[in-house]
Short mmCIF file of C-alpha atoms and ligand atoms in Angstrom, two decimals:
data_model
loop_
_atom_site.label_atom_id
_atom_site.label_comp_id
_atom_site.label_asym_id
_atom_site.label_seq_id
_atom_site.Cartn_x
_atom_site.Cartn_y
_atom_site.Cartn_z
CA UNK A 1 1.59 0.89 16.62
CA UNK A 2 -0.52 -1.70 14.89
CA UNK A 3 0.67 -3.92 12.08
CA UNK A 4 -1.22 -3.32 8.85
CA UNK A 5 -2.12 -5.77 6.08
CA UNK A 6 -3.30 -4.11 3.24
CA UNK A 7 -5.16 -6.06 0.21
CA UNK A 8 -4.68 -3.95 -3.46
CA UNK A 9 -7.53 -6.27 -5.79
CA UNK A 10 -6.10 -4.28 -8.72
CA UNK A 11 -8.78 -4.55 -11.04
CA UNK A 12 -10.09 -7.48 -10.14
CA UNK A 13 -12.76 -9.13 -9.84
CA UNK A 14 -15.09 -8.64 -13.03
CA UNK A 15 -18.45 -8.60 -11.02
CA UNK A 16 -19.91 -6.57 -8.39
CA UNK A 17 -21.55 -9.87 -6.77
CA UNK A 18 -17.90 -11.40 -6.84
CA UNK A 19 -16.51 -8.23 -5.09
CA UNK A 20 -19.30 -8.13 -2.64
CA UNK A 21 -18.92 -12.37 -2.11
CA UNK A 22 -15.10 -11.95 -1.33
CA UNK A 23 -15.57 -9.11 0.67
CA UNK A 24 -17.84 -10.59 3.12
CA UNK A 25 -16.14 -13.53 3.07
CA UNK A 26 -12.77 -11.24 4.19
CA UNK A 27 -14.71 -9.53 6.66
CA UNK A 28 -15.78 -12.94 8.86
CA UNK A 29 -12.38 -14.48 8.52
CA UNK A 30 -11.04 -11.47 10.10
CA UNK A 31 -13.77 -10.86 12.86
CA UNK A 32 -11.62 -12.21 15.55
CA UNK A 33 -8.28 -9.61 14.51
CA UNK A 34 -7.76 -7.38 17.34
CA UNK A 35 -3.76 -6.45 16.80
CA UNK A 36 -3.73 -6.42 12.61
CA UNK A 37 -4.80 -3.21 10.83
CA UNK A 38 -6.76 -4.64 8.01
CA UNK A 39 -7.39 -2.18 4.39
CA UNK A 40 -9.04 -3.73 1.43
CA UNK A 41 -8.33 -1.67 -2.01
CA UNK A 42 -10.95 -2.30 -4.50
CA UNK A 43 -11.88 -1.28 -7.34
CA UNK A 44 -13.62 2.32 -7.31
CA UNK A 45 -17.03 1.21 -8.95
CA UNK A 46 -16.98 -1.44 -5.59
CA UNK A 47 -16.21 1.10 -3.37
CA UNK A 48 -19.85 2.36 -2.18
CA UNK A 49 -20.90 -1.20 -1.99
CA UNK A 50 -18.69 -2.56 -0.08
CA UNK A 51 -18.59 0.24 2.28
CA UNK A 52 -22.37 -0.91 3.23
CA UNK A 53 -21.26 -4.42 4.32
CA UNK A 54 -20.83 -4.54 7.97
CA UNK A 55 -17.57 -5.27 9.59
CA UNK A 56 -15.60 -3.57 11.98
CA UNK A 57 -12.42 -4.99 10.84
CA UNK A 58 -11.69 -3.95 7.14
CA UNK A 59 -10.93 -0.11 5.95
CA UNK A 60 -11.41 0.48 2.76
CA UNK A 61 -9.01 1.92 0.42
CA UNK A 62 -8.98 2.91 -3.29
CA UNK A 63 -6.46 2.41 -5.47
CA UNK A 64 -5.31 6.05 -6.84
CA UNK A 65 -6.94 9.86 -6.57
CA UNK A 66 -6.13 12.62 -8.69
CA UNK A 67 -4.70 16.10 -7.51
CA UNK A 68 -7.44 18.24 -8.00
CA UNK A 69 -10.31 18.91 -5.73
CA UNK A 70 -13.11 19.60 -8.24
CA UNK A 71 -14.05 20.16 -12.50
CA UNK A 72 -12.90 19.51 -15.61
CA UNK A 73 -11.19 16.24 -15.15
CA UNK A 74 -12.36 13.57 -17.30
CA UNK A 75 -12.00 10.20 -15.55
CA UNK A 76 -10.42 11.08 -12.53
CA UNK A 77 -11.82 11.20 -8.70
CA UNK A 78 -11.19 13.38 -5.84
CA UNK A 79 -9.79 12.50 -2.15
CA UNK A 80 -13.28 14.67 -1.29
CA UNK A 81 -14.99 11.93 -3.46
CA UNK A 82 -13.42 8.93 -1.50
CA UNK A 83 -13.99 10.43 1.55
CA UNK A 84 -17.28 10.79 1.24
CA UNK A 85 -17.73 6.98 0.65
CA UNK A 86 -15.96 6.58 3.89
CA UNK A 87 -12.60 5.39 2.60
CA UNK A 88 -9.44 6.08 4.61
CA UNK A 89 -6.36 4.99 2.62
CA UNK A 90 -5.39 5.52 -0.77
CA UNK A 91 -2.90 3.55 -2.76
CA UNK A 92 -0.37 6.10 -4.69
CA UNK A 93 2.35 5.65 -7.33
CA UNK A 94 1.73 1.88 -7.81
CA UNK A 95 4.20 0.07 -10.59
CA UNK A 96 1.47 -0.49 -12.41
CA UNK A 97 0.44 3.12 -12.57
CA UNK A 98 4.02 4.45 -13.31
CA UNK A 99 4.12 2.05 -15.73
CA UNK A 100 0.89 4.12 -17.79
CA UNK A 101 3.11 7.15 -17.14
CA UNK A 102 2.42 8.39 -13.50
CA UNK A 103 5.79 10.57 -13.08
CA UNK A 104 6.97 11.18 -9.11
CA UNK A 105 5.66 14.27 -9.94
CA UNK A 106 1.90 13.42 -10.29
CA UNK A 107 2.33 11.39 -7.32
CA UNK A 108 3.60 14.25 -5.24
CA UNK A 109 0.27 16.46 -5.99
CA UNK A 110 -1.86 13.28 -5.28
CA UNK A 111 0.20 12.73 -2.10
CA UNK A 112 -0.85 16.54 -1.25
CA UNK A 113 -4.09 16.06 -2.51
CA UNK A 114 -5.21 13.16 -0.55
CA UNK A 115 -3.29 14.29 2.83
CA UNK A 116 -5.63 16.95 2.41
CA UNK A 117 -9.03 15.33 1.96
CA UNK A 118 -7.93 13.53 5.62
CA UNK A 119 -6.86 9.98 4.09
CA UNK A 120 -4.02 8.25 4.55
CA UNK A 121 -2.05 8.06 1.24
CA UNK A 122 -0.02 4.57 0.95
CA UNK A 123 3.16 5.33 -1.21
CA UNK A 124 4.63 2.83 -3.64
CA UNK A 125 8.13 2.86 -4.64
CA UNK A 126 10.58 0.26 -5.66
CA UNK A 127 12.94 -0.56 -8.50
CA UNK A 128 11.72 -2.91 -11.44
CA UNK A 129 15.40 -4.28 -11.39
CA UNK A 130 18.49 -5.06 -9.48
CA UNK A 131 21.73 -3.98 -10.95
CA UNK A 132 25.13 -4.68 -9.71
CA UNK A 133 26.49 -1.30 -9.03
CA UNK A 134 23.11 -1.11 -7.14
CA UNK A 135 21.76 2.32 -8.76
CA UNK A 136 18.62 0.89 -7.59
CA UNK A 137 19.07 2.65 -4.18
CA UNK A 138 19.63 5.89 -5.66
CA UNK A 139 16.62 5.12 -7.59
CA UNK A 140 14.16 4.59 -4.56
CA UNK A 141 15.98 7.47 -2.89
CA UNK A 142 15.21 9.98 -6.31
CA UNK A 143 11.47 8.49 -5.81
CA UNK A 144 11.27 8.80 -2.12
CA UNK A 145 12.17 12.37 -2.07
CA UNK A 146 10.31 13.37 -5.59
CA UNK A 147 7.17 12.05 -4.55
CA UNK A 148 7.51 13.26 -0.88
CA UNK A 149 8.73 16.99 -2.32
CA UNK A 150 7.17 19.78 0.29
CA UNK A 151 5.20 17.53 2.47
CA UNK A 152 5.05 19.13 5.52
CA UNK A 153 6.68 17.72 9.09
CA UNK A 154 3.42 17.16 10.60
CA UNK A 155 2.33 14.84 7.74
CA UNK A 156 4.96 12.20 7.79
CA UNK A 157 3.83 9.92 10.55
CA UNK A 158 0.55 9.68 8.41
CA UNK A 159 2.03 8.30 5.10
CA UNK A 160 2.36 5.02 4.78
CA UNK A 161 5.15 3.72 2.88
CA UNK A 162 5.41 0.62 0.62
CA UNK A 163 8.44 -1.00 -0.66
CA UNK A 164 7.22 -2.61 -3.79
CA UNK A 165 10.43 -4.26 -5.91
CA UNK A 166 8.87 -4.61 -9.28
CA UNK A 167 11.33 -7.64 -9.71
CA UNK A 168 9.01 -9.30 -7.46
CA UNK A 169 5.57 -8.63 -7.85
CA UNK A 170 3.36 -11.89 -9.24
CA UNK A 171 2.80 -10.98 -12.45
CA UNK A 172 6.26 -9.09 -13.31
CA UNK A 173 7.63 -12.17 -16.13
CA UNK A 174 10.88 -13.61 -14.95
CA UNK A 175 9.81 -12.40 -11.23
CA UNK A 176 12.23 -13.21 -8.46
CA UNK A 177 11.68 -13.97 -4.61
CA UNK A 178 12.62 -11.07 -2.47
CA UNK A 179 13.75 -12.29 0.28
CA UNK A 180 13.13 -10.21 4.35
CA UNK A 181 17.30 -9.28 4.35
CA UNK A 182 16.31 -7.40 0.67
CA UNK A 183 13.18 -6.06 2.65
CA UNK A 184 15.23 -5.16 6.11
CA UNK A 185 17.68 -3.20 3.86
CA UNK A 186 15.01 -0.89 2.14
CA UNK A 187 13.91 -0.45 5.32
CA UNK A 188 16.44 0.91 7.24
CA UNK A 189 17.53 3.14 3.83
CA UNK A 190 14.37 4.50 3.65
CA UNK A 191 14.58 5.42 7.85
CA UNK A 192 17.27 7.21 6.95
CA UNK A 193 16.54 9.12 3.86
CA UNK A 194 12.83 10.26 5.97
CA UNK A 195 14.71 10.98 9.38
CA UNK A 196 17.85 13.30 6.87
CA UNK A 197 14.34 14.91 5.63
CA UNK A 198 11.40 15.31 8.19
CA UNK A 199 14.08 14.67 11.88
CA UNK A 200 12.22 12.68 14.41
CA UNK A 201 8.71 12.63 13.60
CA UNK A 202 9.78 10.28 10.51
CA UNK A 203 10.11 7.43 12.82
CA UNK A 204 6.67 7.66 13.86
CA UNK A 205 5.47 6.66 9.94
CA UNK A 206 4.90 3.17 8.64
CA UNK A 207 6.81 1.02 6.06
CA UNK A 208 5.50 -2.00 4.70
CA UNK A 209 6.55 -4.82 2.19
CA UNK A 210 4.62 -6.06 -0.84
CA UNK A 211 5.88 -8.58 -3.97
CA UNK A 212 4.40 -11.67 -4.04
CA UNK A 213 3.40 -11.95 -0.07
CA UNK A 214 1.67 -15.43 1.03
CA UNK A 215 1.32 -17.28 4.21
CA UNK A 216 4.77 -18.86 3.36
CA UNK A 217 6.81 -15.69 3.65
CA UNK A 218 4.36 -13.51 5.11
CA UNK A 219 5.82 -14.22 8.97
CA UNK A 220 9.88 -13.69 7.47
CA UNK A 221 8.80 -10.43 6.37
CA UNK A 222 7.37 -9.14 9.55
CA UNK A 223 9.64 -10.38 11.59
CA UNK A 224 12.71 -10.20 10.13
CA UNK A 225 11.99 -7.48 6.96
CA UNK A 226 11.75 -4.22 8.57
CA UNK A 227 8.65 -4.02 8.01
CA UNK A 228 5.34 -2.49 10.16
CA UNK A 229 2.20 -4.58 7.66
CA UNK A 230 2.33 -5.99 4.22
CA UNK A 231 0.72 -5.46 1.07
CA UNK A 232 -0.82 -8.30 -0.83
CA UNK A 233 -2.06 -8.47 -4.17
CA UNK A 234 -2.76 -11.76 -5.67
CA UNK A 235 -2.68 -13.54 -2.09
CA UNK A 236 -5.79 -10.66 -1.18
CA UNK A 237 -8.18 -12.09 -3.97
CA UNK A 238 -7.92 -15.52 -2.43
CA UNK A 239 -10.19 -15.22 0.87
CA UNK A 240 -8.26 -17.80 2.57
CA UNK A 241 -4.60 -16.96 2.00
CA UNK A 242 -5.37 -13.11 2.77
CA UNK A 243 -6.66 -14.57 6.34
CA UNK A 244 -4.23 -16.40 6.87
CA UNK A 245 -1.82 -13.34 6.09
CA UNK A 246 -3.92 -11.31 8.72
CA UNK A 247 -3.44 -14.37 11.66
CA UNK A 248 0.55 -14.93 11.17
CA UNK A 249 0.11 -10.97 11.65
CA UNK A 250 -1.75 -11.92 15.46
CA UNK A 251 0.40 -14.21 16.26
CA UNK A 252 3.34 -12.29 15.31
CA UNK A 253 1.73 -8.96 17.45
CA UNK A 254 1.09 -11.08 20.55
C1 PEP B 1 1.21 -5.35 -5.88
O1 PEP B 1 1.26 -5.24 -7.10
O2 PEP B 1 0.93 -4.37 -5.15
C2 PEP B 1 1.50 -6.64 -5.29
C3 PEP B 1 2.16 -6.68 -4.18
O3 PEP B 1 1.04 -7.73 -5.98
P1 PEP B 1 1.41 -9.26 -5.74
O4 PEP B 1 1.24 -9.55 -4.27
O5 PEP B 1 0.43 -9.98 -6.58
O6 PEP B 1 2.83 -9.42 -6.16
#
């Protein structure tokens, strides 16, 4: 299976011709991949846009969907909707969502939702801190198995899974390094809570690390973290440091 490097802009940047600038500027620096999965997330209003410039490299992703197929949903946008512009991944239960009230809940029926539309939904979980009785496992566990509630068998090896420690992520005050032994751990916990729940075809999905990834520690996490891709933010908005993210990711596959 492929690596995958996955770029979440947030809500970033503030112009369309910015978006479409970086974007193309993405999409030459990684016209020589041919082992890296590469997904931008941008913002929705970039979405069509972007999905016009030519590459044959970069997916596009958005950054959240809502549960409901159709109607009376001020604000919100359909996995039909996304689909239709061609997109293929969508990120789901980000931090940064929870932390505007997005319960495991929500993110189960947008993990349904989107599954069902065809994309590829790209679960976030993670604590936002470390405590020394480490509750913060039973923590990712609760999340894992709220927001993965009733997924069927046949779906697993389609979700891809992100372990996101709050404590890490660049713009989280007082952040911390996580380091690839904190990544390899998650991983093989989270192996083990998906094999206890879907059996066999759970080792057929794909985990990934993201908090504060750059060239520096990019390599450490894929080699020694667990992990099948990575999941930059900050680094993804910085043409340069994304590609080099996506060619320690060819090297590393060769
Ligand atoms: C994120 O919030 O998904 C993220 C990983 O951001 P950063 O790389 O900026 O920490």
């Amino acid at each position: 299976m492929k690596k995958i490097i996955i770029g979440n802009w947030k809500m970033n940047p503030p112009t369309l011709k910015e978006a479409e600038q970086l974007f193309s500027v993405l999409a030459k620096g990684a016209s020589s991949s041919k082992k890296t999965e590469i997904v931008i997330c941008p913002p929705f209003v970039y979405l069509e846009k972007l999905s016009k410039i030519r590459t044959s490299k970069i997916k596009l992703g958005a950054q959240d969907a809502f549960y409901e197929e159709v109607g009376a949903f001020t604000g919100e946008i359909s996995g039909e909707m996304l689909d239709n512009l061609r997109v293929k991944y969508v990120i789901l239960g980000h931090s940064e969502r929870r932390a505007l009230g997005e319960t495991n809940e929500m993110v189960n029926q947008k993990i349904k939702a989107v599954l069902a539309a065809g994309l590829i939904p790209i679960l976030c979980v993670g604590e936002t801190a470390r405590d020394e009785s480490h509750d913060y496992f039973n923590l990712v566990k609760i999340q894992l198995e709220e927001c993965l509630a009733g997924v069927k068998k046949t779906f697993i090896s389609k979700i891809i899974i992100a372990y996101e420690p709050v404590w890490a992520i660049s713009t989280t005050p007082n952040r911390k390094d996580a380091t690839s032994a904190d990544s390899l751990e998650m991983a093989i916990f989270f192996k083990k809570i998906l094999s206890d729940k879907f059996g066999r075809e759970a080792s057929r999905g794909r985990i990934i690390y993201g908090g504060s990834v750059s060239g520096k520690d990019a390599g450490d996490f894929l080699q020694n973290g667990g992990v099948d891709g990575l999941l930059p933010g900050r680094a993804s908005l910085d043409a340069k440091k994304f590609v080099e993210i996506i060619k320690i990711c060819e090297v590393l596959s060769k």
